[in-house]
mmCIF file of C-alpha atoms and ligand atoms in Angstrom:
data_model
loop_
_atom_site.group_PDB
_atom_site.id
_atom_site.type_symbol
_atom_site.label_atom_id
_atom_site.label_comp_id
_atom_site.label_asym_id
_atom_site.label_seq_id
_atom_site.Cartn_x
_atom_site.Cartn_y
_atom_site.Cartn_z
ATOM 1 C CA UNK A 1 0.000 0.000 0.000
ATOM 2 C CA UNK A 2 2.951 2.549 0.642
ATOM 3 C CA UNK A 3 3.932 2.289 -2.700
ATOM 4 C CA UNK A 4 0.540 2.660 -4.763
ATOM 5 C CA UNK A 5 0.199 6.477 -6.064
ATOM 6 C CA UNK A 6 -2.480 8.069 -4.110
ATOM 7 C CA UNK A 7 -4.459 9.754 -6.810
ATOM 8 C CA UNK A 8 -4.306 6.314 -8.465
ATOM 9 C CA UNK A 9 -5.820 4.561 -5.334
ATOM 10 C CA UNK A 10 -8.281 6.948 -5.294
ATOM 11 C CA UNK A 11 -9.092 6.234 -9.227
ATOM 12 C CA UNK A 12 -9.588 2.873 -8.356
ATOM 13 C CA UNK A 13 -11.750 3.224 -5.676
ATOM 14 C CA UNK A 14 -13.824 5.398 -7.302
ATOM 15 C CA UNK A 15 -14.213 2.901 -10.134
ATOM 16 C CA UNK A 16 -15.075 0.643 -8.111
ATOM 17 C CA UNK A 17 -17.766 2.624 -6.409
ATOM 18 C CA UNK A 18 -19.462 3.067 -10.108
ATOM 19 C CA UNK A 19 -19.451 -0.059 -11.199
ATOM 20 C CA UNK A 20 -20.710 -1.507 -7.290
ATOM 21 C CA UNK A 21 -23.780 1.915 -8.351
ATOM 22 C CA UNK A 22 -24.535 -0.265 -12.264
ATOM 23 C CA UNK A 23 -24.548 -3.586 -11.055
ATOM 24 C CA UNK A 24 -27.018 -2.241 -8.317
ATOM 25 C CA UNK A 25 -30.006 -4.315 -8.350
ATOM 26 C CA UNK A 26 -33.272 -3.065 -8.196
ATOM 27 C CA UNK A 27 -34.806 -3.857 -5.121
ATOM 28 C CA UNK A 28 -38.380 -1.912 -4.826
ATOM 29 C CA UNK A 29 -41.432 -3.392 -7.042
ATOM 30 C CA UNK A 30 -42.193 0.019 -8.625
ATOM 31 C CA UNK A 31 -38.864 0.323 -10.526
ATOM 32 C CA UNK A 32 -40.403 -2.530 -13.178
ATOM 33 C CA UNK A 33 -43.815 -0.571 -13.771
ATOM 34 C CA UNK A 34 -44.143 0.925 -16.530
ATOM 35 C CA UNK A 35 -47.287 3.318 -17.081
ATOM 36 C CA UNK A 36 -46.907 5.451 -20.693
ATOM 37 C CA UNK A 37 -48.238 4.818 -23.228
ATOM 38 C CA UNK A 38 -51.370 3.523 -22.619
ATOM 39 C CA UNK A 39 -52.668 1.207 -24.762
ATOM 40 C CA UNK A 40 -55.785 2.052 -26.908
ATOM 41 C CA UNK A 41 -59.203 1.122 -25.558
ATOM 42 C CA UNK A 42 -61.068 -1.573 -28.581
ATOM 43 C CA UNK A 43 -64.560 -2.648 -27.979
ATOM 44 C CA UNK A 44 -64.948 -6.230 -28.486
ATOM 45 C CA UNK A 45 -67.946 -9.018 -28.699
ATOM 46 C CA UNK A 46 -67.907 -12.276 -26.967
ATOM 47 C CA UNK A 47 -65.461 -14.612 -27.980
ATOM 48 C CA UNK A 48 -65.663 -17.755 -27.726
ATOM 49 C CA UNK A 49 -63.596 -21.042 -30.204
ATOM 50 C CA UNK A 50 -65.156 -24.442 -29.577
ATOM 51 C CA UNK A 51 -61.963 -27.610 -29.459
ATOM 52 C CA UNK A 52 -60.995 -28.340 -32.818
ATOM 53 C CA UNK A 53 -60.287 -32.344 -32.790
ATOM 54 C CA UNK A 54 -56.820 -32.615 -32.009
ATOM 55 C CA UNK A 55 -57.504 -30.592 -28.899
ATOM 56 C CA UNK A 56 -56.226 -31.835 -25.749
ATOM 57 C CA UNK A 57 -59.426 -30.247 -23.439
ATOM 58 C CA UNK A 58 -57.911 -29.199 -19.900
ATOM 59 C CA UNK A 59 -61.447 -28.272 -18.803
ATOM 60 C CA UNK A 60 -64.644 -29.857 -20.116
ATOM 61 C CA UNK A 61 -66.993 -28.006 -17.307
ATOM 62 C CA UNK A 62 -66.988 -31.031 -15.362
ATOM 63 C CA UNK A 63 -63.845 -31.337 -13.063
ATOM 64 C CA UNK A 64 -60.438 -30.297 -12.635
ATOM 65 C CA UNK A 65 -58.994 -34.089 -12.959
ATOM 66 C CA UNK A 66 -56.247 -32.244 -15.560
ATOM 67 C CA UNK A 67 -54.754 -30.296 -12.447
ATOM 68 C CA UNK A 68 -53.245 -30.474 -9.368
ATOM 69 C CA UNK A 69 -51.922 -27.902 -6.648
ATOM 70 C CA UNK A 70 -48.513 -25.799 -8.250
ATOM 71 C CA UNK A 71 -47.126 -26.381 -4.420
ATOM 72 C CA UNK A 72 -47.314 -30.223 -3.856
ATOM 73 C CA UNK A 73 -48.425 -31.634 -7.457
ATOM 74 C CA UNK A 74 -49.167 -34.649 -5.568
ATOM 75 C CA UNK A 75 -52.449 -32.795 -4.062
ATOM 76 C CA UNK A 76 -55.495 -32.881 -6.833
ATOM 77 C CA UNK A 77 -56.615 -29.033 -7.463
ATOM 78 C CA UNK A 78 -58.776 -27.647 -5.084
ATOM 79 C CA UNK A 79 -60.868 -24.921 -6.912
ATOM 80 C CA UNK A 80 -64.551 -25.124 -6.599
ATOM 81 C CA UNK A 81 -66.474 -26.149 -9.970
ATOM 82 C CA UNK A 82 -69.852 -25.298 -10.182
ATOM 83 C CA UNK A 83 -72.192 -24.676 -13.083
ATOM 84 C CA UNK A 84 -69.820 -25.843 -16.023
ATOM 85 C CA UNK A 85 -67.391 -23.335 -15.005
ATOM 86 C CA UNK A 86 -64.145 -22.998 -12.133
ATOM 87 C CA UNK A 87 -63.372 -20.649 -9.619
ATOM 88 C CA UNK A 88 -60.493 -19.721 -7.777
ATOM 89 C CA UNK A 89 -60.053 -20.880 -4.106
ATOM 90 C CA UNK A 90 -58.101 -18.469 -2.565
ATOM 91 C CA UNK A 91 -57.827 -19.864 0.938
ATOM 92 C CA UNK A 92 -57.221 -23.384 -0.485
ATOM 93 C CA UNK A 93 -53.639 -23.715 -1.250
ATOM 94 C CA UNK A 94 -52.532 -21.710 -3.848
ATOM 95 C CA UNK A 95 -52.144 -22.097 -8.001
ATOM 96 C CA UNK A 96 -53.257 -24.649 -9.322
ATOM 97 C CA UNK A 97 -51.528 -26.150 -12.463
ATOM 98 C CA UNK A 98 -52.034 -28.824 -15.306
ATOM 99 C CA UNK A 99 -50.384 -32.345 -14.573
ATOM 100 C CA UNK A 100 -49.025 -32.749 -17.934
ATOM 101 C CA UNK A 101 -45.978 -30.672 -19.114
ATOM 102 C CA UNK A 102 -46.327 -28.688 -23.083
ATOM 103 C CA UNK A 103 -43.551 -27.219 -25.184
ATOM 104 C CA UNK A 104 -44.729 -25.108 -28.148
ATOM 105 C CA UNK A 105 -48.631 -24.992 -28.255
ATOM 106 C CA UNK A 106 -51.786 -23.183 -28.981
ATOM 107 C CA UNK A 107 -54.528 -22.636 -26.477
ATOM 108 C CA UNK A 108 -57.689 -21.195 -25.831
ATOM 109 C CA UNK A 109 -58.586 -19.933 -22.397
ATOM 110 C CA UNK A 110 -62.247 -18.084 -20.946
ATOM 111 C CA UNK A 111 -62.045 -16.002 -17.824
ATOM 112 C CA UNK A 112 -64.521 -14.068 -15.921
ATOM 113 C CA UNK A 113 -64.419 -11.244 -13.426
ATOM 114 C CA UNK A 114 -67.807 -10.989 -10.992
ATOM 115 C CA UNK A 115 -70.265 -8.251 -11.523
ATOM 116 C CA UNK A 116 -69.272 -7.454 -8.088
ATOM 117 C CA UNK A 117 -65.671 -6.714 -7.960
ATOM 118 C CA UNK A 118 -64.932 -4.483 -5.721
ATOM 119 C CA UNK A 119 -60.910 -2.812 -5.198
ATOM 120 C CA UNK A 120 -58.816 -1.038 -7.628
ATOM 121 C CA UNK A 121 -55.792 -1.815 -9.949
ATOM 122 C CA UNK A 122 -53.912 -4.770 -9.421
ATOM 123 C CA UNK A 123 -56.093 -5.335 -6.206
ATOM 124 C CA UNK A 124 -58.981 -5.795 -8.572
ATOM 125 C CA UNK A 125 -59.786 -9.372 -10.222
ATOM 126 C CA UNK A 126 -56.098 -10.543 -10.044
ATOM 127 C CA UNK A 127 -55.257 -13.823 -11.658
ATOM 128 C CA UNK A 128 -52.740 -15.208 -14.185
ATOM 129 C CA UNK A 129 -52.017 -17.707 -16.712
ATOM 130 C CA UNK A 130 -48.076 -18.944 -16.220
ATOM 131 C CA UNK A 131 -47.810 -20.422 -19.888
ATOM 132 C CA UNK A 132 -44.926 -22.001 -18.455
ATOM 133 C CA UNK A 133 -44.595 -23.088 -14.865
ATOM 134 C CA UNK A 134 -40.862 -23.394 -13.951
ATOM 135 C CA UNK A 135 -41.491 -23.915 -10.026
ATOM 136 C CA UNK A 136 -43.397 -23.258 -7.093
ATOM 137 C CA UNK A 137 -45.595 -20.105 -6.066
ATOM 138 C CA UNK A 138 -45.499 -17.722 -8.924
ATOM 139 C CA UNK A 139 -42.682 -19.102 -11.071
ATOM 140 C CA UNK A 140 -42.915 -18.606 -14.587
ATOM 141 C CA UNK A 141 -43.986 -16.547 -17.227
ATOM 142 C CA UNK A 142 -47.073 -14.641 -16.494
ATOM 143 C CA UNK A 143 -49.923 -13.540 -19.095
ATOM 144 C CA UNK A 144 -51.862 -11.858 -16.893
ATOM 145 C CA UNK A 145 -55.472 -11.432 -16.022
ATOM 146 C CA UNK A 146 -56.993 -8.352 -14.385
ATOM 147 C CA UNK A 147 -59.774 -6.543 -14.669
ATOM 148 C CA UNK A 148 -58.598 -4.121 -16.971
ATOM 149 C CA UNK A 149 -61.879 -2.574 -17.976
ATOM 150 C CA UNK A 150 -62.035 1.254 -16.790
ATOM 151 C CA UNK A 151 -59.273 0.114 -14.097
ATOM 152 C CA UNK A 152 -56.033 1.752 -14.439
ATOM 153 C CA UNK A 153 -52.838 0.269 -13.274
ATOM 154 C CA UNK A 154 -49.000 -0.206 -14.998
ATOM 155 C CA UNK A 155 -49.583 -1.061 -18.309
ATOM 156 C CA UNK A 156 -46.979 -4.211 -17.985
ATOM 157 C CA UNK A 157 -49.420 -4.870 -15.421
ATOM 158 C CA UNK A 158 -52.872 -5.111 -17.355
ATOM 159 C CA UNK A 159 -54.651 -7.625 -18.528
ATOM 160 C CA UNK A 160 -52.815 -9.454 -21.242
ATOM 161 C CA UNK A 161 -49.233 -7.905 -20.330
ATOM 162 C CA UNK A 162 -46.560 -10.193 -19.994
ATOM 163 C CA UNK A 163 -46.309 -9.250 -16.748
ATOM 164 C CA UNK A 164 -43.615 -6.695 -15.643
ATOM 165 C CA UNK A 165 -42.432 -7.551 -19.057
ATOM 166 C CA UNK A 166 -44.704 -6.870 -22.027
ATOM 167 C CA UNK A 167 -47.110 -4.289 -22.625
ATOM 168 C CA UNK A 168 -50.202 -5.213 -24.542
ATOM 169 C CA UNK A 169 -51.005 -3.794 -27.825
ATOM 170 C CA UNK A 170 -54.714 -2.734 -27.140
ATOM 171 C CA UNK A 171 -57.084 -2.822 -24.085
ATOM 172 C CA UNK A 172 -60.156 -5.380 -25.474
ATOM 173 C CA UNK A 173 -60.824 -5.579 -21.852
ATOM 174 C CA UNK A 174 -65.025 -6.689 -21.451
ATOM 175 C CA UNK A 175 -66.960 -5.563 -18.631
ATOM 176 C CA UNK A 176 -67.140 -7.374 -15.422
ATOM 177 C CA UNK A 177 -69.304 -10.264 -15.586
ATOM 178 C CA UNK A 178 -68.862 -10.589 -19.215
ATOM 179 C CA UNK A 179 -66.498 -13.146 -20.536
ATOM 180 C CA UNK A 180 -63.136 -12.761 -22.001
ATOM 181 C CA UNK A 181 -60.916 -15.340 -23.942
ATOM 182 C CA UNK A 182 -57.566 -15.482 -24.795
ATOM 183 C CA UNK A 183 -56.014 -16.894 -27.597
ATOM 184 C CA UNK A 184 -52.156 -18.334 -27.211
ATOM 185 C CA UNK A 185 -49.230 -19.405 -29.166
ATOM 186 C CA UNK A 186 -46.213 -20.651 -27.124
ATOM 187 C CA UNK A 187 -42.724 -20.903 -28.303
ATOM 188 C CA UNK A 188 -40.914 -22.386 -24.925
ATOM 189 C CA UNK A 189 -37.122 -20.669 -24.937
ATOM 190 C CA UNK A 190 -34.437 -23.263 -25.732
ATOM 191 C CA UNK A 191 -31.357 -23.327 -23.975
ATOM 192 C CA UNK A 192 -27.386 -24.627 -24.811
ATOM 193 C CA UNK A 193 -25.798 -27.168 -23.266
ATOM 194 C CA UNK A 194 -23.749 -24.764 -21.153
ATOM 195 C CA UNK A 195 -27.229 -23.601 -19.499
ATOM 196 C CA UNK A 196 -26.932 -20.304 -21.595
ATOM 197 C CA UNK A 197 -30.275 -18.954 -23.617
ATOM 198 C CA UNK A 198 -30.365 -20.405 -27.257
ATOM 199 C CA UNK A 199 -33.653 -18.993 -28.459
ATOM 200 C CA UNK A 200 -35.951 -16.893 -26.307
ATOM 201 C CA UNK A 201 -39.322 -17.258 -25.385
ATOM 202 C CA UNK A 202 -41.993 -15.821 -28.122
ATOM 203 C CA UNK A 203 -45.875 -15.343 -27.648
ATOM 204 C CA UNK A 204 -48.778 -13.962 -29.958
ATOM 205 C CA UNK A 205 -52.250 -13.146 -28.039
ATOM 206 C CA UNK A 206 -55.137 -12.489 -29.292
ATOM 207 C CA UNK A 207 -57.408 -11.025 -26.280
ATOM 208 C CA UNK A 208 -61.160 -11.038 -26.860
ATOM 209 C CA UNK A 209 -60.276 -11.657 -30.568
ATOM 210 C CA UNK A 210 -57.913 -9.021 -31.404
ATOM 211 C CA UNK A 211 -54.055 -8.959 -31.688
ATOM 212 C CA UNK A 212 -52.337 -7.709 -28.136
ATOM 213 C CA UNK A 213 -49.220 -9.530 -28.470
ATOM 214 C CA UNK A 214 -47.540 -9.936 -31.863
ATOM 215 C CA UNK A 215 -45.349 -12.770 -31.667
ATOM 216 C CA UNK A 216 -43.282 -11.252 -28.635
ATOM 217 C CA UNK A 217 -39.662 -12.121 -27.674
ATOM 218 C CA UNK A 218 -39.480 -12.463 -24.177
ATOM 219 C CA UNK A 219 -36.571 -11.520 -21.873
ATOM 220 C CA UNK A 220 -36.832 -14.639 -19.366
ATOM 221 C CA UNK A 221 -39.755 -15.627 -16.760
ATOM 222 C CA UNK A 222 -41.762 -12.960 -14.977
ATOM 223 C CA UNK A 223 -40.047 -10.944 -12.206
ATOM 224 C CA UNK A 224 -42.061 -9.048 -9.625
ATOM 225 C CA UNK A 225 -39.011 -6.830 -8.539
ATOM 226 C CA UNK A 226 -35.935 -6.269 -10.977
ATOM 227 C CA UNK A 227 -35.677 -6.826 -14.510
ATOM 228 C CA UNK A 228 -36.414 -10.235 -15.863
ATOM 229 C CA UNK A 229 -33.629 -12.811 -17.249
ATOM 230 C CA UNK A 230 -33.175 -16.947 -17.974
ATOM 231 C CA UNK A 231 -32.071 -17.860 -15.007
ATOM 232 C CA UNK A 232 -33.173 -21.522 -14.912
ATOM 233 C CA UNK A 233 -33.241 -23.991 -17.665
ATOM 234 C CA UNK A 234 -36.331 -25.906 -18.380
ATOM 235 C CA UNK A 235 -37.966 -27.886 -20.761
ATOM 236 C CA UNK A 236 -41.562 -28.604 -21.429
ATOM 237 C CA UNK A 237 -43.226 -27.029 -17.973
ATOM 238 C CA UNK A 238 -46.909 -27.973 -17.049
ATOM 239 C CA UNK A 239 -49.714 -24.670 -17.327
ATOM 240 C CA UNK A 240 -50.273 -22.382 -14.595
ATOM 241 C CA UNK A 241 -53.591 -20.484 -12.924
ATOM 242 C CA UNK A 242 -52.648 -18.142 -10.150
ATOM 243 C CA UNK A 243 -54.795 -17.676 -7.120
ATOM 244 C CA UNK A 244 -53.911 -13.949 -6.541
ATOM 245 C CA UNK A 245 -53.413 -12.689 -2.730
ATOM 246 C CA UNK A 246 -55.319 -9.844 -2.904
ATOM 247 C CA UNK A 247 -58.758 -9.312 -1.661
ATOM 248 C CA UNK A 248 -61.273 -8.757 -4.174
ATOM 249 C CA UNK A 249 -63.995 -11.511 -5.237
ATOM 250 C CA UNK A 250 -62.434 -14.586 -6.997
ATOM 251 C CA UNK A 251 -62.523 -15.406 -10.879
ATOM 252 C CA UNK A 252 -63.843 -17.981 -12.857
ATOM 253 C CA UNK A 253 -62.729 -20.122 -16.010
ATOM 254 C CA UNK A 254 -64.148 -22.441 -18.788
ATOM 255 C CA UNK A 255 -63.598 -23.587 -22.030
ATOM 256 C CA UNK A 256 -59.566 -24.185 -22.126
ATOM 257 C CA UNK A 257 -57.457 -26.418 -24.565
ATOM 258 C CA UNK A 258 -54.435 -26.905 -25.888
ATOM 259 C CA UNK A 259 -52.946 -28.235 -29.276
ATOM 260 C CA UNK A 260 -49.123 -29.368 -28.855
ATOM 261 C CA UNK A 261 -47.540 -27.568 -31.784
HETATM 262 MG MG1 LIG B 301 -51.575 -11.895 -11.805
#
């Protein structure tokens, strides 16, 4: 140390200082949200596509025997059916999630938000389709479901956003109580033998009908706080529904299939 030139040492240190202030990560949820500009409201019908014949159906109205709990898959789902349609259980365990594991596919998905609902932004109808689960809890890359109808929030956090990730290109967003589908194609990321990314993620969503995502590159699974990367490598990854924490009334589902592609 007696020998290293002060104003060097002093260099150095404050080199060191900058880089520690880049590599920083970002540790508070609100540094991810994005809320300009905000995508254009488009009035939409009810949608609704019938399984085509090579359909694999994950929910035929009658029970959930295509899903079990995300947290111990040995546990069958415990959502409540009723009435040809699902509904999230919020108090019984968690996500639920489909017991066999897709790569690339197509699927159609109906959700509904009660008349009722009751809250405000992302406290306001909260679910979420992982279109792949890559763990436990949350893991995984979120399309999410809100009521995004006359409810502002983020925009990478309304309905049909990758979430924290992807903003969609229009708001289709039906009233409460009305039904809303979503229309999916997958392309799962592919990874190198040395665990690096080969190709990324892609997704196209059509949301009520009409074009939100337009075959999107995605930067690695959903991230509540800090910015997404592939971080784990996985291969074909079971389906996710999230049973949000927050308190507003529960959502329902029906009509969903898949098509391996
Ligand atoms: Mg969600």
């Amino acid at each position: 140390m007696t020998n290293f030139p002060k104003s060097l040492f002093v260099a150095s240190l404050m080199i060191g200082g900058m880089s520690m202030a880049n590599a920083q990560e970002k540790t508070k949820p609100e540094q991810t949200e994005v809320y300009t500009p905000v995508p254009p409201v488009v009035v939409t019908k009810e949608v609704t596509v019938s399984a085509p014949s090579d359909a694999i159906i994950l929910f035929d109205g009658k029970d959930l025997s295509k899903w079990v709990m995300t947290d111990d898959r040995n546990k069958p789902a415990s959502w409540t059916v009723a009435k040809n349609v699902f509904t999230v259980n919020k108090k019984g365990g968690g996500n639920i999630e489909t017991k066999e594991s897709f790569g690339n596919y197509q699927l159609h998905l109906e959700w509904q938000v009660p008349a009722n609902i009751q809250g405000k932004g992302q406290g306001r109808g909260n679910s979420g389709l992982f279109l792949a689960s890559i763990g436990k809890g949350d893991d995984g890359y979120e399309l999410q479901i809100l009521d995004s109808y006359q409810n502002d929030t983020y925009t990478n956090g309304q309905a049909s956003s990758i979430y924290k990730q992807l903003v969609p290109l229009a708001n289709p967003t039906r009233k409460p109580g009305d039904w809303q589908a979503y229309d999916i194609i997958w392309t799962a990321p592919t990874f190198n033998a040395d665990n690096t990314v080969k190709t990324p993620a892609r997704v196209t969503v059509l949301f009520n009908g009409v074009l939100v995502q337009n075959n999107a590159e995605l930067k690695g699974p959903t991230q509540y706080v800090g910015d997404p990367a592939y971080r784990k490598v996985h291969g074909p990854s079971p389906i996710k529904l999230q049973a949000h924490g927050d308190s507003s009334l529960p959502l329902s589902f029906r009509n969903i299939w898949i098509r391996n592609l």
